[in-house]
Short mmCIF file of C-alpha atoms in Angstrom, two decimals:
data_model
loop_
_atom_site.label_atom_id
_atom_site.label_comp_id
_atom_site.label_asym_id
_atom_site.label_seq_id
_atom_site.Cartn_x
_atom_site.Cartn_y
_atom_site.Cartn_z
CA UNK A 1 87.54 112.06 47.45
CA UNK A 2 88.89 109.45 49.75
CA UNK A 3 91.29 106.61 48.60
CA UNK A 4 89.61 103.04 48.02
CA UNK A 5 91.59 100.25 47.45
CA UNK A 6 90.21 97.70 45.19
CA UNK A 7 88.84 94.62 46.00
CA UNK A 8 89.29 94.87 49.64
CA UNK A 9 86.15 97.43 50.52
CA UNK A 10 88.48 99.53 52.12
CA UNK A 11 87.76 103.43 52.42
CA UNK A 12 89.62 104.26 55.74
CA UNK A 13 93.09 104.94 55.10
CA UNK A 14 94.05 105.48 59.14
CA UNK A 15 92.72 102.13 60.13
CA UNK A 16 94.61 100.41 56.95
CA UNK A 17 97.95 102.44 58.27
CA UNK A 18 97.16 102.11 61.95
CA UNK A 19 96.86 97.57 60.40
CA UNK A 20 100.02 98.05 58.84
CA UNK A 21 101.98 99.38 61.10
CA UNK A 22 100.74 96.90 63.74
CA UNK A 23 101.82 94.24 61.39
CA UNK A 24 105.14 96.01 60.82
CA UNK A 25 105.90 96.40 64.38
CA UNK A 26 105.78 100.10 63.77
CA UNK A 27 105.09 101.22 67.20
CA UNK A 28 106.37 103.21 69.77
CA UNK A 29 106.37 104.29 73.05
CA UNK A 30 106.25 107.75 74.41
CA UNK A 31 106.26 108.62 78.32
CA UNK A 32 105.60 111.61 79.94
CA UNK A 33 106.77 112.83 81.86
CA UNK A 34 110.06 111.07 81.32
CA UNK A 35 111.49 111.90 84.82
CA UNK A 36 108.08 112.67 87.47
CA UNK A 37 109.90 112.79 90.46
CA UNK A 38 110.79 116.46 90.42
CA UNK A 39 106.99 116.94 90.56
CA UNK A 40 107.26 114.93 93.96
CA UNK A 41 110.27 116.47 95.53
CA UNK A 42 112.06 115.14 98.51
CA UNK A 43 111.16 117.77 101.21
CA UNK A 44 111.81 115.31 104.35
CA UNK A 45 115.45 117.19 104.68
CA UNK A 46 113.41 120.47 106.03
CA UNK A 47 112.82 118.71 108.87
CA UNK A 48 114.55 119.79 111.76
CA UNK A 49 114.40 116.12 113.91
CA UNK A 50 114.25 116.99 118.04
CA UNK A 51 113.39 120.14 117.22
CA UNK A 52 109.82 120.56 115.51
CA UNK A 53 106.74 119.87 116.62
CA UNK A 54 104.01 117.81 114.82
CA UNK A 55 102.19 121.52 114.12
CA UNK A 56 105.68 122.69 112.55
CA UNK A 57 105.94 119.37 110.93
CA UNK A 58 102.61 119.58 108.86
CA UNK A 59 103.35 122.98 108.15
CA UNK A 60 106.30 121.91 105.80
CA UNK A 61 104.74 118.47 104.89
CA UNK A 62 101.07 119.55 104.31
CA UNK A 63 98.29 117.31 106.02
CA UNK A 64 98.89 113.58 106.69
CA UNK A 65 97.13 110.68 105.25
CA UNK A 66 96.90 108.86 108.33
CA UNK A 67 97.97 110.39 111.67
CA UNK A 68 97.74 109.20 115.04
CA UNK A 69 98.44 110.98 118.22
CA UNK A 70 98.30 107.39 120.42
CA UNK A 71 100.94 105.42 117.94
CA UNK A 72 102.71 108.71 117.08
CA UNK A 73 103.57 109.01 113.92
CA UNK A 74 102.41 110.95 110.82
CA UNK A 75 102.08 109.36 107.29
CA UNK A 76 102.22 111.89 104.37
CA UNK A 77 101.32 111.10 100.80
CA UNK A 78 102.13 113.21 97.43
CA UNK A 79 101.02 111.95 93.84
CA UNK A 80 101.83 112.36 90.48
CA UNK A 81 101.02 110.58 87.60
CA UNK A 82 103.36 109.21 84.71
CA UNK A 83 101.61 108.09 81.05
CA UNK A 84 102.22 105.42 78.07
CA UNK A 85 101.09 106.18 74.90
CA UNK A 86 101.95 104.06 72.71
CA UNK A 87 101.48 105.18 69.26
CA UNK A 88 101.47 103.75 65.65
CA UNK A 89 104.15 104.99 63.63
CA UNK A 90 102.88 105.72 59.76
CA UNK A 91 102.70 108.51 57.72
CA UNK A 92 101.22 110.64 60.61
CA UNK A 93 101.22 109.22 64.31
CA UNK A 94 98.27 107.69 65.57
CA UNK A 95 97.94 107.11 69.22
CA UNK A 96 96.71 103.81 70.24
CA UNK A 97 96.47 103.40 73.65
CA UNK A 98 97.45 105.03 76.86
CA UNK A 99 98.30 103.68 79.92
CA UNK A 100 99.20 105.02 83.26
CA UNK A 101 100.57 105.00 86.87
CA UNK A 102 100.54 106.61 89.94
CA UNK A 103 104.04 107.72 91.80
CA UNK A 104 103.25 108.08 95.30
CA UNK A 105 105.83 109.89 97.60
CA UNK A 106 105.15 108.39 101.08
CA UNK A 107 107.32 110.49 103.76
CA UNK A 108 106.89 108.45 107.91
CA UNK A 109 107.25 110.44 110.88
CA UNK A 110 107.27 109.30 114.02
CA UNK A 111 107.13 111.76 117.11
CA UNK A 112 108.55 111.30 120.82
CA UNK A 113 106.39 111.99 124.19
CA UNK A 114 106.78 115.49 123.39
CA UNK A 115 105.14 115.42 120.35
CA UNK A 116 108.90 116.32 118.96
CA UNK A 117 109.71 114.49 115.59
CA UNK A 118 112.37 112.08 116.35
CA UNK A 119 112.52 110.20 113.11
CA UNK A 120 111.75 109.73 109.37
CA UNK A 121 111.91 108.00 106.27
CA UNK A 122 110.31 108.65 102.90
CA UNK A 123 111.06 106.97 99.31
CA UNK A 124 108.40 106.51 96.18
CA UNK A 125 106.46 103.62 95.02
CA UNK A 126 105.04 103.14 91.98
CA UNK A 127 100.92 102.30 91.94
CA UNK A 128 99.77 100.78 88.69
CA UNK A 129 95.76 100.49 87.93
CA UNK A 130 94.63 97.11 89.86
CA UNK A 131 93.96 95.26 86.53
CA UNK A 132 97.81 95.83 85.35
CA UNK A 133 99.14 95.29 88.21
CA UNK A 134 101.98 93.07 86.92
CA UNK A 135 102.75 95.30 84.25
CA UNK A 136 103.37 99.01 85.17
CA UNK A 137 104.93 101.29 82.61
CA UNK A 138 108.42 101.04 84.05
CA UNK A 139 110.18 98.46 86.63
CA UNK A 140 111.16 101.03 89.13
CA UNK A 141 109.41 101.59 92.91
CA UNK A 142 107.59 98.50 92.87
CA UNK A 143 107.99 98.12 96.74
CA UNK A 144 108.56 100.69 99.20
CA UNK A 145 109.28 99.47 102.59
CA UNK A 146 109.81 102.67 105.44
CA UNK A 147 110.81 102.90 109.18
CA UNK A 148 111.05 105.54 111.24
CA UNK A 149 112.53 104.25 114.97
CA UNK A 150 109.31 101.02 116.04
CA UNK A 151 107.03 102.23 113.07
CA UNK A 152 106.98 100.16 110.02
CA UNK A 153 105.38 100.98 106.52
CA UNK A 154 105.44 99.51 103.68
CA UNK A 155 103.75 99.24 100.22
CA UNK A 156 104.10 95.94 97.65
CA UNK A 157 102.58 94.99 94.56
CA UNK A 158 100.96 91.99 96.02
CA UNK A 159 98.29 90.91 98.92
CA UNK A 160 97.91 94.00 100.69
CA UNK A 161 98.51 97.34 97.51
CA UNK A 162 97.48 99.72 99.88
CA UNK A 163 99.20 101.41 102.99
CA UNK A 164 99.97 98.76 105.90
CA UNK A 165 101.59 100.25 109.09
CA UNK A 166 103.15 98.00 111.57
CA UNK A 167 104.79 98.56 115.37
CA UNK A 168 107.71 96.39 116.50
CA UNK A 169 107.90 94.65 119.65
CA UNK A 170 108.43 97.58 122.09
CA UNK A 171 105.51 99.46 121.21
CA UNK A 172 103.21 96.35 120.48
CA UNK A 173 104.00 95.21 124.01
CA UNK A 174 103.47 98.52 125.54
CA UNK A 175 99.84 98.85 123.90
CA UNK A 176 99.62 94.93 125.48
CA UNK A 177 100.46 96.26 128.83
CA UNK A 178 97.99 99.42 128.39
CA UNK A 179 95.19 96.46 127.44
CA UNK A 180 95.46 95.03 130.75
CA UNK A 181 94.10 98.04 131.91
CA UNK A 182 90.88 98.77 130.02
CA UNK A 183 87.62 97.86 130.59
CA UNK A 184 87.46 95.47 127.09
CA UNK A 185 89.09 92.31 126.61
CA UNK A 186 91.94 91.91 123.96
CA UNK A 187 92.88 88.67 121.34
CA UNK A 188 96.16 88.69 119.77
CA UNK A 189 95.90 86.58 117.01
CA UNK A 190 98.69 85.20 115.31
CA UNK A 191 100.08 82.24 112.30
CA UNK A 192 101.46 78.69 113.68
CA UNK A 193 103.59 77.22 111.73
CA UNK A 194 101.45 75.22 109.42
CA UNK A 195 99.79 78.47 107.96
CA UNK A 196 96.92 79.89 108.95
CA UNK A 197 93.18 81.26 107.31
CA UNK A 198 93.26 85.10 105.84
CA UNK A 199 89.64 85.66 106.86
CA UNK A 200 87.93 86.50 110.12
CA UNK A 201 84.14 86.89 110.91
CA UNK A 202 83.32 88.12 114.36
CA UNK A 203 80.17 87.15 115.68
CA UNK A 204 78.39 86.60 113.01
CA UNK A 205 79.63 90.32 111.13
CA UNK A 206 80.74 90.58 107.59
CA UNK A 207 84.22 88.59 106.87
CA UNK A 208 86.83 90.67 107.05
CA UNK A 209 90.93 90.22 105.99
CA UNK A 210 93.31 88.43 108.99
CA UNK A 211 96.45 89.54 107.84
CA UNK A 212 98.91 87.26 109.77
CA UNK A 213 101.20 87.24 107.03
CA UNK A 214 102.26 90.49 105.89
CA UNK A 215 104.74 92.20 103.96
CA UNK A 216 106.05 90.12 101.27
CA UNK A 217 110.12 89.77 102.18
CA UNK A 218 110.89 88.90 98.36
CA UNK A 219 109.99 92.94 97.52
CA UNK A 220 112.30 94.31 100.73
CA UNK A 221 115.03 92.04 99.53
CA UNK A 222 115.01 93.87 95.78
CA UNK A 223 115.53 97.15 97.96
CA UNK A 224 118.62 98.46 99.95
CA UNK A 225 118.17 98.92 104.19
CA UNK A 226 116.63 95.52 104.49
CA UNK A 227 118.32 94.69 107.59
CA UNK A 228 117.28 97.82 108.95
CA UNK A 229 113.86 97.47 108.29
CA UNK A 230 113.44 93.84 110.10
CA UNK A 231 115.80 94.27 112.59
CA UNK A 232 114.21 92.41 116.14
CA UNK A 233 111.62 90.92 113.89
CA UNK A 234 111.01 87.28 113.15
CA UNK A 235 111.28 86.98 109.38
CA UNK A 236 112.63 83.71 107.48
CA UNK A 237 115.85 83.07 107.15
CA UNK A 238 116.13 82.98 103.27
CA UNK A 239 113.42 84.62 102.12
CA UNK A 240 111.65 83.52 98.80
CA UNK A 241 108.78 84.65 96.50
CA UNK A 242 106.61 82.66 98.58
CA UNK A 243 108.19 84.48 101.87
CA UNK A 244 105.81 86.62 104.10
CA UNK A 245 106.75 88.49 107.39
CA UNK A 246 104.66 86.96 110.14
CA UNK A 247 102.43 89.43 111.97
CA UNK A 248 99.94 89.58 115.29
CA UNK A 249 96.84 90.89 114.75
CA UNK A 250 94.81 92.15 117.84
CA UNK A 251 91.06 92.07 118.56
CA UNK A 252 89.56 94.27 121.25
CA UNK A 253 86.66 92.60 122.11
CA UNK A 254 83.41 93.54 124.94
CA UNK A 255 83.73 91.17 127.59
CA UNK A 256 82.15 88.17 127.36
CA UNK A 257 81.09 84.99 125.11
CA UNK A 258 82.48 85.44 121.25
CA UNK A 259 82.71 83.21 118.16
CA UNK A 260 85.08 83.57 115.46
CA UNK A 261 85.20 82.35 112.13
CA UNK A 262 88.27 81.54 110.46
CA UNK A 263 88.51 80.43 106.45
CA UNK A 264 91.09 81.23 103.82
CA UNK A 265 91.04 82.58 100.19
CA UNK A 266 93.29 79.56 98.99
CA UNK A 267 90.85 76.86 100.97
CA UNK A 268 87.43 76.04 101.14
CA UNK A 269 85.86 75.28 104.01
CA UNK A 270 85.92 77.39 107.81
CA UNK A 271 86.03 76.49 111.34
CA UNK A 272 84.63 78.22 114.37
CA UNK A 273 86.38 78.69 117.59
CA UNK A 274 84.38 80.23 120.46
CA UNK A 275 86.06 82.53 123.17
CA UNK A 276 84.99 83.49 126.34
CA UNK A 277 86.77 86.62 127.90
CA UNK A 278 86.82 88.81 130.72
CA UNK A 279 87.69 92.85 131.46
CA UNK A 280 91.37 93.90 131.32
CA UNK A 281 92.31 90.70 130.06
CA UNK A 282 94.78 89.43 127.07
CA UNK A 283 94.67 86.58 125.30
CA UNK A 284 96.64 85.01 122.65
CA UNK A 285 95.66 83.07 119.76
CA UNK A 286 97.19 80.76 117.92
CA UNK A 287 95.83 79.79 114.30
CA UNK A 288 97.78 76.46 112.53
CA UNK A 289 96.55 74.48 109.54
CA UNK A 290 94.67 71.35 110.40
CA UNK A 291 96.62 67.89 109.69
CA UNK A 292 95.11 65.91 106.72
CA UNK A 293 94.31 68.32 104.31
CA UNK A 294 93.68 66.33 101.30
CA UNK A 295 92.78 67.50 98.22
CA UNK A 296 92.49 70.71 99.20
CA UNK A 297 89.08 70.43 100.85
CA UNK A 298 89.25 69.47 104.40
CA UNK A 299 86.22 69.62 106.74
CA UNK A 300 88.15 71.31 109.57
CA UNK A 301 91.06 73.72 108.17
CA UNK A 302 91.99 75.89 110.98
CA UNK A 303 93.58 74.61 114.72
CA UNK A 304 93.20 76.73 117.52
CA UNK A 305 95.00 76.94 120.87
CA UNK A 306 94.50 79.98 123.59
CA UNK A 307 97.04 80.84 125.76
CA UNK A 308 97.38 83.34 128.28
CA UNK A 309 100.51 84.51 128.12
CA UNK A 310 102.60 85.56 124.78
CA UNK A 311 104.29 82.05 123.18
CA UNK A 312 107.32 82.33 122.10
CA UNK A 313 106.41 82.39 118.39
CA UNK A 314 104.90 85.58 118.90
CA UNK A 315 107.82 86.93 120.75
CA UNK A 316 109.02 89.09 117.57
CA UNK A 317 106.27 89.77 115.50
CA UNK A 318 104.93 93.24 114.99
CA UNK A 319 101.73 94.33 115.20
CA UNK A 320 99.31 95.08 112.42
CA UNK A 321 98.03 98.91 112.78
CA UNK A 322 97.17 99.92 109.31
CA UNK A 323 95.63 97.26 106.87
CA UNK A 324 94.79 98.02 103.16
CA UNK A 325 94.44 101.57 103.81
CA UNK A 326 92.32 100.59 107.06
CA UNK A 327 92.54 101.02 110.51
CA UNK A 328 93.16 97.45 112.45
CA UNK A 329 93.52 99.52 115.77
CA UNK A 330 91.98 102.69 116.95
CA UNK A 331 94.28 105.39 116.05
#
């Protein structure tokens, strides 16, 4: 015979316990595992730099996320997953709810004209769901920021939550030399220093993200190696929440008459800049906010001015290779 308790209709003593102890504050937490990262070990020290070939490499690290033979570099990626239940405490516990994240060892390689591995970096970041995405189950690995000699990954709770991969100068000006080359024409598109839009449409296609401000310097400052990480890049001096790294983003492009569409998430409104090109050329792109935005609503947004050689605002800025766990240039 199950308990009633008079007057109130109630029959169900767990949901009258699971009340009271809501009302009591009799909850608790329990995480499991408590520690993940032994399930995620370290193996990067195996690695004999100089020495072992990508082949060798893979056979220690298992298969890469993203690879690339032209950029050359190998990203690897090893998962575990770490759970919240939170449970009412009452004569018997009664789980509630359960939440959980992802910890995601990312190890970078990058390899020398050999196809030797010259360098690496790996550390863990922690991936909540996307609708808790302020509120992960613990504080730790919220950013993971890794570089491995011109290669630059990196991983934040905010804008981009995916993997972005970045080249410094050297290398970005080395594929902008190897441009001049091709038979296709080549837009480097980069922020002025009003702002600029955070969505492209080429030609008429399907907008897409411009990413001209990337990683978001407030997470690398939380972290240790931040010098490393930016050194012979352009980042603001004191960084704040609000402070992004600025990035060139490049277009390869048939030769010949193009349009581009520029808007921005935070705007309304878009303006169109059109762009003739020819083979084996490169040209750069500057995007700035229009003057007299009032009210948020202006009729022209974007500023455009086309240049054919680099400015000088562009001078150290990397270059956007991996997006949102998407290929910006051919790998």
């Amino acid at each position: 015979m199950k308990p009633t308790v008079t007057g109130l209709g109630i029959t169900n003593w767990p949901a009258l316990a699971l009340t009271m102890a809501l009302m009591a504050g009799c909850a608790t937490d329990v995480i499991s595992p408590e520690n993940p990262l032994p399930l995620i070990p370290d193996r990067s020290a195996r690695i004999e730099l100089g020495a072992m070939s990508r082949t060798e490499v893979r056979q220690t690290l298992g298969e890469p996320r993203f690879s690339s033979s032209y950029w050359g570099f190998d990203l690897f990626r090893e998962q575990t997953e770490q759970s919240n239940v939170m449970v009412a405490v009452t004569p018997w516990p009664i789980p509630m709810a359960k939440l959980t994240d992802q910890l995601q060892r990312y190890t970078l390689v990058s390899y020398d004209a050999q196809d030797r591995a010259s360098a690496l970096a790996t550390g863990v970041f922690r991936r909540p769901a996307p609708w808790r995405n302020v509120s992960p189950i613990r504080s730790d690995f919220r950013a993971l920021h890794l570089r491995a000699d011109n290669l630059l990954f990196f991983a934040d709770p905010e804008g981009a939550r995916l993997e972005n991969l970045l080249v410094a100068p050297a290398v970005r000006d080395a594929y902008l030399r190897r441009a001049r080359t091709l038979p296709t024409c080549t837009l480097v598109l980069g922020a002025g220093e009003r702002g600029a839009g955070d969505r492209l449409s080429i030609d008429g296609a399907p907008v897409r993200r411009l990413p001209l401000r990337s990683a978001n310097i407030w997470w690398l400052g939380r972290g240790s190696g931040s010098d490393g990480w930016l050194r012979d890049l352009d980042h603001p001096a004191n960084a704040g929440v609000e402070q992004w790294l600025p990035v060139l983003v490049a277009v390869v492009l048939p030769a010949g008459q193009h349009s581009f569409t520029v808007s921005a998430g935070f705007l309304s409104g878009e303006s169109e800049f059109q762009f003739s090109c020819a083979q084996a050329t490169v040209t750069y792109l500057e995007i700035s906010a229009a003057t007299g935005m009032a009210g948020g609503k202006p009729p022209t947004p974007w500023r455009f001015q086309a240049m054919d050689a680099m400015p000088e605002r562009f001078l150290h800025r990397p270059l956007v290779v991996l997006d949102d766990g998407k290929w910006l240039l051919d790998p």
